[in-house]
Amino acid sequence: MVILLWVALLTVPLWIAPVGGYVDLASRVLVIGLAAMATNLLVGHSGVMAFGHAAYFGLSAYATGLVITHLVPSTPVGFLAGVVVGTAGGALVGYLLSKLRGIYFALATIAFGQVFYFIAFRWNAVTGGDNGLTFQRLAIDLRFANIDLTSSVVYYYFVLAVFAVCAVLMAILLRSPFGHTLLAMRENERRAKFLGIPVDRHMWIAYTVSCFFVAAAGALYGMLNNFVSPHDLHWTQSGDFVLMAVMGGMRSFWGPLLGAAIFVIAQDSLSSITDNWMFYIGIIFVLVVLFMPRGIAGLMQGKTS
């Protein structure tokens, strides 16, 4: 199944148009899918509910756009700056939240996320306020070759390369002793403490690593749209990431990507038909929760096993 997934991703530009899609839509699925997988690293594999990851997603996108526009007109530099800024913001907030659990942790993530949102909304001179920030991703000059990222197809493969690296790193992390420790904390945190595991420190590291991946997605998202707005930092965007993870399957590695594909494609299709497209996605979500508690990926794994 994994081989088929990668074959499908590598050949997207060949078949996306005949099935009624377009390359930028595939890029958006990958970017939002990476953000959902990053959120699930904390929610599904660590067992805490987080509704503030859009803050670091949007923070990274803003940093990327501001660096490309005002400091260094370079796509790689802008991307790295976005990842660093988003990760740093996540590390700071994660340190402050590492001792909280349950509803207090979830509410605190929303509160901190909204702080970043209102800063972006009110700081008109830097962020453009409600009008957002417009910028342009640039080609990468390697001296011996020029990678034209202004092309949708070329940018798709750039996104796919970053997604592949992040997916591999995420898989290695989850299979490492640290990843197994996160699972132990998810199943029984009190027992993990009795075993001598520094739970709070592990939670902080997990939060920071999760923010690193969501920051990578945010930088890619900003360059995909050549635009970023305060809405990208709003807590409802964080809720969408969690919703995608639940629909796809929180206990599945690829489940959030599947959930993101369903969400993004449904949004793209339904929003051209009705303004109430979220109503129909809500129905899909409710049906999944009621009849597929392990998510769509869990149902598929059950049928193939």
mmCIF file of C-alpha atoms in Angstrom:
data_model
loop_
_atom_site.group_PDB
_atom_site.id
_atom_site.type_symbol
_atom_site.label_atom_id
_atom_site.label_comp_id
_atom_site.label_asym_id
_atom_site.label_seq_id
_atom_site.Cartn_x
_atom_site.Cartn_y
_atom_site.Cartn_z
ATOM 1 C CA MET A 1 0.000 0.000 0.000
ATOM 2 C CA VAL A 2 2.815 2.427 0.857
ATOM 3 C CA ILE A 3 4.536 1.754 -2.487
ATOM 4 C CA LEU A 4 1.283 2.452 -4.332
ATOM 5 C CA LEU A 5 0.896 5.692 -2.387
ATOM 6 C CA TRP A 6 4.330 6.942 -3.423
ATOM 7 C CA VAL A 7 3.801 5.880 -7.033
ATOM 8 C CA ALA A 8 0.530 7.841 -7.053
ATOM 9 C CA LEU A 9 2.227 10.901 -5.533
ATOM 10 C CA LEU A 10 5.140 10.797 -7.968
ATOM 11 C CA THR A 11 2.845 10.584 -10.997
ATOM 12 C CA VAL A 12 0.245 13.169 -9.893
ATOM 13 C CA PRO A 13 0.908 15.644 -12.782
ATOM 14 C CA LEU A 14 0.147 12.834 -15.253
ATOM 15 C CA TRP A 15 -3.311 11.922 -13.973
ATOM 16 C CA ILE A 16 -4.604 14.836 -11.887
ATOM 17 C CA ALA A 17 -6.121 16.786 -14.814
ATOM 18 C CA PRO A 18 -8.075 13.852 -16.367
ATOM 19 C CA VAL A 19 -9.802 13.183 -13.023
ATOM 20 C CA GLY A 20 -10.896 16.811 -12.731
ATOM 21 C CA GLY A 21 -8.185 18.194 -10.464
ATOM 22 C CA TYR A 22 -5.171 20.449 -10.876
ATOM 23 C CA VAL A 23 -1.576 20.375 -9.679
ATOM 24 C CA ASP A 24 -1.892 23.166 -7.094
ATOM 25 C CA LEU A 25 -4.713 21.193 -5.459
ATOM 26 C CA ALA A 26 -2.377 18.194 -5.104
ATOM 27 C CA SER A 27 0.274 20.475 -3.599
ATOM 28 C CA ARG A 28 -2.286 21.763 -1.117
ATOM 29 C CA VAL A 29 -3.248 18.221 -0.127
ATOM 30 C CA LEU A 30 0.397 17.415 0.624
ATOM 31 C CA VAL A 31 0.988 20.619 2.576
ATOM 32 C CA ILE A 32 -2.188 20.377 4.665
ATOM 33 C CA GLY A 33 -1.596 16.631 5.023
ATOM 34 C CA LEU A 34 1.849 17.317 6.491
ATOM 35 C CA ALA A 35 0.298 19.790 8.950
ATOM 36 C CA ALA A 36 -2.329 17.207 9.946
ATOM 37 C CA MET A 37 0.362 14.520 10.397
ATOM 38 C CA ALA A 38 2.400 16.941 12.517
ATOM 39 C CA THR A 39 -0.641 17.680 14.685
ATOM 40 C CA ASN A 40 -1.357 13.963 14.978
ATOM 41 C CA LEU A 41 2.194 13.384 16.205
ATOM 42 C CA LEU A 42 1.088 15.159 19.359
ATOM 43 C CA VAL A 43 -2.627 14.353 19.458
ATOM 44 C CA GLY A 44 -2.652 10.757 18.253
ATOM 45 C CA HIS A 45 0.733 9.482 19.373
ATOM 46 C CA SER A 46 1.268 11.495 22.575
ATOM 47 C CA GLY A 47 -2.316 11.547 23.790
ATOM 48 C CA VAL A 48 -2.804 15.287 24.418
ATOM 49 C CA MET A 49 -5.322 17.471 22.648
ATOM 50 C CA ALA A 50 -3.806 20.516 20.928
ATOM 51 C CA PHE A 51 -5.805 23.241 19.182
ATOM 52 C CA GLY A 52 -3.071 25.798 18.612
ATOM 53 C CA HIS A 53 -0.850 24.409 15.859
ATOM 54 C CA ALA A 54 -2.206 26.862 13.298
ATOM 55 C CA ALA A 55 -0.291 29.566 15.188
ATOM 56 C CA TYR A 56 3.070 28.054 14.216
ATOM 57 C CA PHE A 57 1.734 27.134 10.767
ATOM 58 C CA GLY A 58 0.825 30.778 10.104
ATOM 59 C CA LEU A 59 3.835 32.177 11.955
ATOM 60 C CA SER A 60 6.125 30.197 9.662
ATOM 61 C CA ALA A 61 4.243 31.366 6.561
ATOM 62 C CA TYR A 62 4.532 35.013 7.661
ATOM 63 C CA ALA A 63 8.239 34.652 8.430
ATOM 64 C CA THR A 64 8.842 33.099 5.010
ATOM 65 C CA GLY A 65 6.999 35.883 3.210
ATOM 66 C CA LEU A 66 8.645 38.687 5.203
ATOM 67 C CA VAL A 67 12.160 37.302 4.690
ATOM 68 C CA ILE A 68 11.657 36.832 0.933
ATOM 69 C CA THR A 69 10.100 40.295 0.561
ATOM 70 C CA HIS A 70 12.258 42.444 2.843
ATOM 71 C CA LEU A 71 15.482 40.626 3.756
ATOM 72 C CA VAL A 72 16.792 37.939 1.400
ATOM 73 C CA PRO A 73 15.019 37.316 -1.938
ATOM 74 C CA SER A 74 15.662 33.576 -1.776
ATOM 75 C CA THR A 75 13.133 30.761 -1.534
ATOM 76 C CA PRO A 76 15.417 28.359 0.420
ATOM 77 C CA VAL A 77 16.394 31.085 2.908
ATOM 78 C CA GLY A 78 12.764 32.110 3.340
ATOM 79 C CA PHE A 79 11.701 28.503 3.847
ATOM 80 C CA LEU A 80 14.410 27.849 6.454
ATOM 81 C CA ALA A 81 13.603 31.123 8.229
ATOM 82 C CA GLY A 82 9.937 30.154 8.401
ATOM 83 C CA VAL A 83 10.749 26.727 9.853
ATOM 84 C CA VAL A 84 13.107 28.235 12.441
ATOM 85 C CA VAL A 85 10.651 30.937 13.538
ATOM 86 C CA GLY A 86 7.685 28.544 13.704
ATOM 87 C CA THR A 87 9.673 25.943 15.639
ATOM 88 C CA ALA A 88 11.041 28.549 18.052
ATOM 89 C CA GLY A 89 7.522 29.792 18.770
ATOM 90 C CA GLY A 90 6.370 26.230 19.382
ATOM 91 C CA ALA A 91 9.339 25.478 21.652
ATOM 92 C CA LEU A 92 8.630 28.538 23.787
ATOM 93 C CA VAL A 93 4.916 27.835 24.154
ATOM 94 C CA GLY A 94 5.530 24.098 24.593
ATOM 95 C CA TYR A 95 7.844 24.787 27.533
ATOM 96 C CA LEU A 96 5.119 26.839 29.219
ATOM 97 C CA LEU A 97 2.479 24.149 28.590
ATOM 98 C CA SER A 98 4.520 21.027 29.346
ATOM 99 C CA LYS A 99 3.143 20.614 32.869
ATOM 100 C CA LEU A 100 -0.521 20.953 31.844
ATOM 101 C CA ARG A 101 -2.787 18.075 30.860
ATOM 102 C CA GLY A 102 -6.350 17.419 29.784
ATOM 103 C CA ILE A 103 -8.756 20.271 29.171
ATOM 104 C CA TYR A 104 -6.300 22.779 30.647
ATOM 105 C CA PHE A 105 -3.681 21.883 28.041
ATOM 106 C CA ALA A 106 -6.221 22.120 25.201
ATOM 107 C CA LEU A 107 -7.551 25.512 26.349
ATOM 108 C CA ALA A 108 -4.055 26.865 26.875
ATOM 109 C CA THR A 109 -3.049 25.901 23.320
ATOM 110 C CA ILE A 110 -6.079 27.805 22.011
ATOM 111 C CA ALA A 111 -5.240 30.832 24.178
ATOM 112 C CA PHE A 112 -1.612 31.028 23.063
ATOM 113 C CA GLY A 113 -2.633 30.425 19.460
ATOM 114 C CA GLN A 114 -5.078 33.314 19.582
ATOM 115 C CA VAL A 115 -2.348 35.589 20.945
ATOM 116 C CA PHE A 116 -0.363 35.020 17.736
ATOM 117 C CA TYR A 117 -3.547 35.466 15.688
ATOM 118 C CA PHE A 118 -4.386 38.863 17.182
ATOM 119 C CA ILE A 119 -0.788 40.047 16.800
ATOM 120 C CA ALA A 120 -0.958 39.198 13.083
ATOM 121 C CA PHE A 121 -4.416 40.772 12.808
ATOM 122 C CA ARG A 122 -3.462 44.049 14.517
ATOM 123 C CA TRP A 123 0.145 44.561 13.370
ATOM 124 C CA ASN A 124 -0.802 46.182 10.072
ATOM 125 C CA ALA A 125 2.600 47.717 9.375
ATOM 126 C CA VAL A 126 4.302 44.300 9.264
ATOM 127 C CA THR A 127 1.670 41.670 8.523
ATOM 128 C CA GLY A 128 -0.783 43.712 6.471
ATOM 129 C CA GLY A 129 -3.490 43.095 9.066
ATOM 130 C CA ASP A 130 -6.739 41.707 7.734
ATOM 131 C CA ASN A 131 -5.544 42.244 4.156
ATOM 132 C CA GLY A 132 -2.740 39.753 4.649
ATOM 133 C CA LEU A 133 0.749 39.662 3.195
ATOM 134 C CA THR A 134 1.383 39.088 -0.499
ATOM 135 C CA PHE A 135 4.760 37.910 -1.776
ATOM 136 C CA GLN A 136 6.231 35.832 -4.588
ATOM 137 C CA ARG A 137 8.133 32.564 -4.350
ATOM 138 C CA LEU A 138 11.272 32.684 -6.458
ATOM 139 C CA ALA A 139 13.231 30.285 -8.634
ATOM 140 C CA ILE A 140 16.229 28.532 -7.086
ATOM 141 C CA ASP A 141 19.494 29.229 -8.902
ATOM 142 C CA LEU A 142 21.975 26.363 -8.394
ATOM 143 C CA ARG A 143 24.454 27.901 -10.882
ATOM 144 C CA PHE A 144 24.505 24.676 -12.891
ATOM 145 C CA ALA A 145 20.675 24.572 -13.006
ATOM 146 C CA ASN A 146 17.677 26.806 -12.430
ATOM 147 C CA ILE A 147 14.700 25.334 -10.557
ATOM 148 C CA ASP A 148 11.683 27.366 -11.632
ATOM 149 C CA LEU A 149 9.419 27.141 -8.586
ATOM 150 C CA THR A 150 6.979 29.552 -10.218
ATOM 151 C CA SER A 151 5.831 26.526 -12.245
ATOM 152 C CA SER A 152 3.044 24.610 -10.525
ATOM 153 C CA VAL A 153 4.486 21.226 -11.518
ATOM 154 C CA VAL A 154 8.013 22.073 -10.364
ATOM 155 C CA TYR A 155 6.700 23.471 -7.081
ATOM 156 C CA TYR A 156 4.639 20.315 -6.562
ATOM 157 C CA TYR A 157 7.775 18.194 -6.719
ATOM 158 C CA PHE A 158 9.532 20.612 -4.364
ATOM 159 C CA VAL A 159 6.635 20.158 -1.909
ATOM 160 C CA LEU A 160 6.742 16.387 -2.428
ATOM 161 C CA ALA A 161 10.480 16.310 -1.669
ATOM 162 C CA VAL A 162 10.012 18.246 1.582
ATOM 163 C CA PHE A 163 7.007 16.084 2.478
ATOM 164 C CA ALA A 164 9.008 12.901 1.855
ATOM 165 C CA VAL A 165 11.878 14.060 4.082
ATOM 166 C CA CYS A 166 9.463 15.042 6.866
ATOM 167 C CA ALA A 167 7.543 11.751 6.582
ATOM 168 C CA VAL A 168 10.762 9.726 6.830
ATOM 169 C CA LEU A 169 11.940 11.732 9.846
ATOM 170 C CA MET A 170 8.538 11.324 11.501
ATOM 171 C CA ALA A 171 8.549 7.558 10.911
ATOM 172 C CA ILE A 172 12.077 7.222 12.317
ATOM 173 C CA LEU A 173 11.081 9.255 15.368
ATOM 174 C CA LEU A 174 7.980 7.169 16.084
ATOM 175 C CA ARG A 175 9.955 3.910 15.784
ATOM 176 C CA SER A 176 12.735 5.165 18.054
ATOM 177 C CA PRO A 177 12.869 4.698 21.846
ATOM 178 C CA PHE A 178 11.567 8.266 22.165
ATOM 179 C CA GLY A 179 8.540 7.383 20.025
ATOM 180 C CA HIS A 180 7.828 4.294 22.116
ATOM 181 C CA THR A 181 8.072 6.477 25.225
ATOM 182 C CA LEU A 182 5.406 8.789 23.799
ATOM 183 C CA LEU A 183 3.126 5.791 23.254
ATOM 184 C CA ALA A 184 3.728 4.666 26.838
ATOM 185 C CA MET A 185 2.789 8.135 28.067
ATOM 186 C CA ARG A 186 -0.340 8.088 25.919
ATOM 187 C CA GLU A 187 -1.496 4.732 27.276
ATOM 188 C CA ASN A 188 -0.688 5.340 30.957
ATOM 189 C CA GLU A 189 1.153 8.498 31.965
ATOM 190 C CA ARG A 190 1.159 7.636 35.668
ATOM 191 C CA ARG A 191 2.858 4.319 34.994
ATOM 192 C CA ALA A 192 5.394 6.095 32.770
ATOM 193 C CA LYS A 193 6.240 8.390 35.674
ATOM 194 C CA PHE A 194 6.673 5.397 37.993
ATOM 195 C CA LEU A 195 9.148 3.958 35.489
ATOM 196 C CA GLY A 196 11.255 7.088 35.846
ATOM 197 C CA ILE A 197 10.387 8.720 32.517
ATOM 198 C CA PRO A 198 10.665 12.543 32.674
ATOM 199 C CA VAL A 199 7.167 13.014 31.297
ATOM 200 C CA ASP A 200 7.095 16.816 31.232
ATOM 201 C CA ARG A 201 10.405 17.038 29.348
ATOM 202 C CA HIS A 202 9.277 14.438 26.815
ATOM 203 C CA MET A 203 6.032 16.331 26.318
ATOM 204 C CA TRP A 204 7.954 19.554 25.650
ATOM 205 C CA ILE A 205 10.210 17.821 23.126
ATOM 206 C CA ALA A 206 7.218 16.194 21.420
ATOM 207 C CA TYR A 207 5.444 19.563 21.206
ATOM 208 C CA THR A 208 8.529 21.219 19.727
ATOM 209 C CA VAL A 209 9.104 18.455 17.169
ATOM 210 C CA SER A 210 5.432 18.565 16.180
ATOM 211 C CA CYS A 211 5.731 22.337 15.700
ATOM 212 C CA PHE A 212 8.845 21.830 13.565
ATOM 213 C CA PHE A 213 6.876 19.744 11.082
ATOM 214 C CA VAL A 214 3.847 22.039 11.109
ATOM 215 C CA ALA A 215 6.193 25.006 10.556
ATOM 216 C CA ALA A 216 7.608 23.266 7.478
ATOM 217 C CA ALA A 217 4.052 22.865 6.217
ATOM 218 C CA GLY A 218 3.306 26.530 6.964
ATOM 219 C CA ALA A 219 6.295 27.764 4.981
ATOM 220 C CA LEU A 220 5.263 25.606 2.018
ATOM 221 C CA TYR A 221 1.657 26.794 2.305
ATOM 222 C CA GLY A 222 2.653 30.453 2.233
ATOM 223 C CA MET A 223 4.765 29.929 -0.880
ATOM 224 C CA LEU A 224 2.030 27.846 -2.523
ATOM 225 C CA ASN A 225 -0.454 30.709 -2.258
ATOM 226 C CA ASN A 226 2.124 33.535 -2.428
ATOM 227 C CA PHE A 227 -0.039 34.930 0.347
ATOM 228 C CA VAL A 228 -0.668 34.556 4.066
ATOM 229 C CA SER A 229 -3.432 36.043 6.212
ATOM 230 C CA PRO A 230 -4.308 36.062 9.938
ATOM 231 C CA HIS A 231 -6.919 33.366 9.234
ATOM 232 C CA ASP A 232 -4.048 30.913 8.767
ATOM 233 C CA LEU A 233 -3.260 31.348 12.495
ATOM 234 C CA HIS A 234 -6.821 31.086 13.790
ATOM 235 C CA TRP A 235 -7.762 28.283 16.173
ATOM 236 C CA THR A 236 -10.388 27.022 13.716
ATOM 237 C CA GLN A 237 -7.536 26.129 11.357
ATOM 238 C CA SER A 238 -6.012 24.108 14.191
ATOM 239 C CA GLY A 239 -9.378 22.431 14.644
ATOM 240 C CA ASP A 240 -9.353 21.486 10.961
ATOM 241 C CA PHE A 241 -5.991 19.759 11.418
ATOM 242 C CA VAL A 242 -7.389 17.730 14.317
ATOM 243 C CA LEU A 243 -10.560 16.966 12.342
ATOM 244 C CA MET A 244 -8.466 15.622 9.441
ATOM 245 C CA ALA A 245 -6.471 13.416 11.802
ATOM 246 C CA VAL A 246 -9.652 12.014 13.370
ATOM 247 C CA MET A 247 -11.307 11.378 9.993
ATOM 248 C CA GLY A 248 -8.250 9.678 8.573
ATOM 249 C CA GLY A 249 -7.333 7.763 11.723
ATOM 250 C CA MET A 250 -5.308 9.081 14.655
ATOM 251 C CA ARG A 251 -3.620 5.746 15.352
ATOM 252 C CA SER A 252 -2.492 5.425 11.725
ATOM 253 C CA PHE A 253 0.674 7.047 10.364
ATOM 254 C CA TRP A 254 -0.876 7.876 6.962
ATOM 255 C CA GLY A 255 -4.401 8.441 8.276
ATOM 256 C CA PRO A 256 -4.081 12.244 8.660
ATOM 257 C CA LEU A 257 -2.896 12.531 5.045
ATOM 258 C CA LEU A 258 -5.987 10.617 3.922
ATOM 259 C CA GLY A 259 -8.191 12.840 6.077
ATOM 260 C CA ALA A 260 -6.527 15.944 4.645
ATOM 261 C CA ALA A 261 -7.079 14.708 1.083
ATOM 262 C CA ILE A 262 -10.787 14.188 1.761
ATOM 263 C CA PHE A 263 -11.120 17.570 3.483
ATOM 264 C CA VAL A 264 -9.204 19.611 0.894
ATOM 265 C CA ILE A 265 -10.802 17.973 -2.145
ATOM 266 C CA ALA A 266 -14.291 18.236 -0.616
ATOM 267 C CA GLN A 267 -13.671 21.887 0.242
ATOM 268 C CA ASP A 268 -12.441 22.651 -3.267
ATOM 269 C CA SER A 269 -15.384 20.874 -4.901
ATOM 270 C CA LEU A 270 -18.210 21.916 -2.584
ATOM 271 C CA SER A 271 -17.177 25.549 -2.086
ATOM 272 C CA SER A 272 -17.806 26.187 -5.799
ATOM 273 C CA ILE A 273 -21.343 24.863 -5.361
ATOM 274 C CA THR A 274 -22.456 26.162 -1.973
ATOM 275 C CA ASP A 275 -21.290 28.516 0.758
ATOM 276 C CA ASN A 276 -22.343 25.882 3.289
ATOM 277 C CA TRP A 277 -19.646 23.390 2.258
ATOM 278 C CA MET A 278 -18.510 22.958 5.887
ATOM 279 C CA PHE A 279 -21.930 21.489 6.693
ATOM 280 C CA TYR A 280 -21.289 18.534 4.407
ATOM 281 C CA ILE A 281 -17.766 18.013 5.738
ATOM 282 C CA GLY A 282 -19.320 18.033 9.204
ATOM 283 C CA ILE A 283 -21.686 15.258 8.138
ATOM 284 C CA ILE A 284 -18.735 13.203 6.867
ATOM 285 C CA PHE A 285 -16.943 13.776 10.177
ATOM 286 C CA VAL A 286 -19.960 12.699 12.240
ATOM 287 C CA LEU A 287 -20.422 9.537 10.150
ATOM 288 C CA VAL A 288 -16.747 8.640 10.555
ATOM 289 C CA VAL A 289 -16.884 9.143 14.329
ATOM 290 C CA LEU A 290 -20.077 7.093 14.670
ATOM 291 C CA PHE A 291 -19.298 4.193 12.348
ATOM 292 C CA MET A 292 -15.503 4.238 11.940
ATOM 293 C CA PRO A 293 -14.005 5.121 15.348
ATOM 294 C CA ARG A 294 -10.517 4.175 14.113
ATOM 295 C CA GLY A 295 -10.890 6.479 11.117
ATOM 296 C CA ILE A 296 -10.995 5.656 7.427
ATOM 297 C CA ALA A 297 -7.428 4.319 7.465
ATOM 298 C CA GLY A 298 -8.323 2.038 10.358
ATOM 299 C CA LEU A 299 -11.287 0.662 8.401
ATOM 300 C CA MET A 300 -9.061 0.030 5.371
ATOM 301 C CA GLN A 301 -6.463 -1.735 7.483
ATOM 302 C CA GLY A 302 -9.178 -3.898 9.004
ATOM 303 C CA LYS A 303 -10.372 -5.000 5.575
ATOM 304 C CA THR A 304 -6.869 -5.811 4.320
ATOM 305 C CA SER A 305 -5.801 -7.690 7.455
#
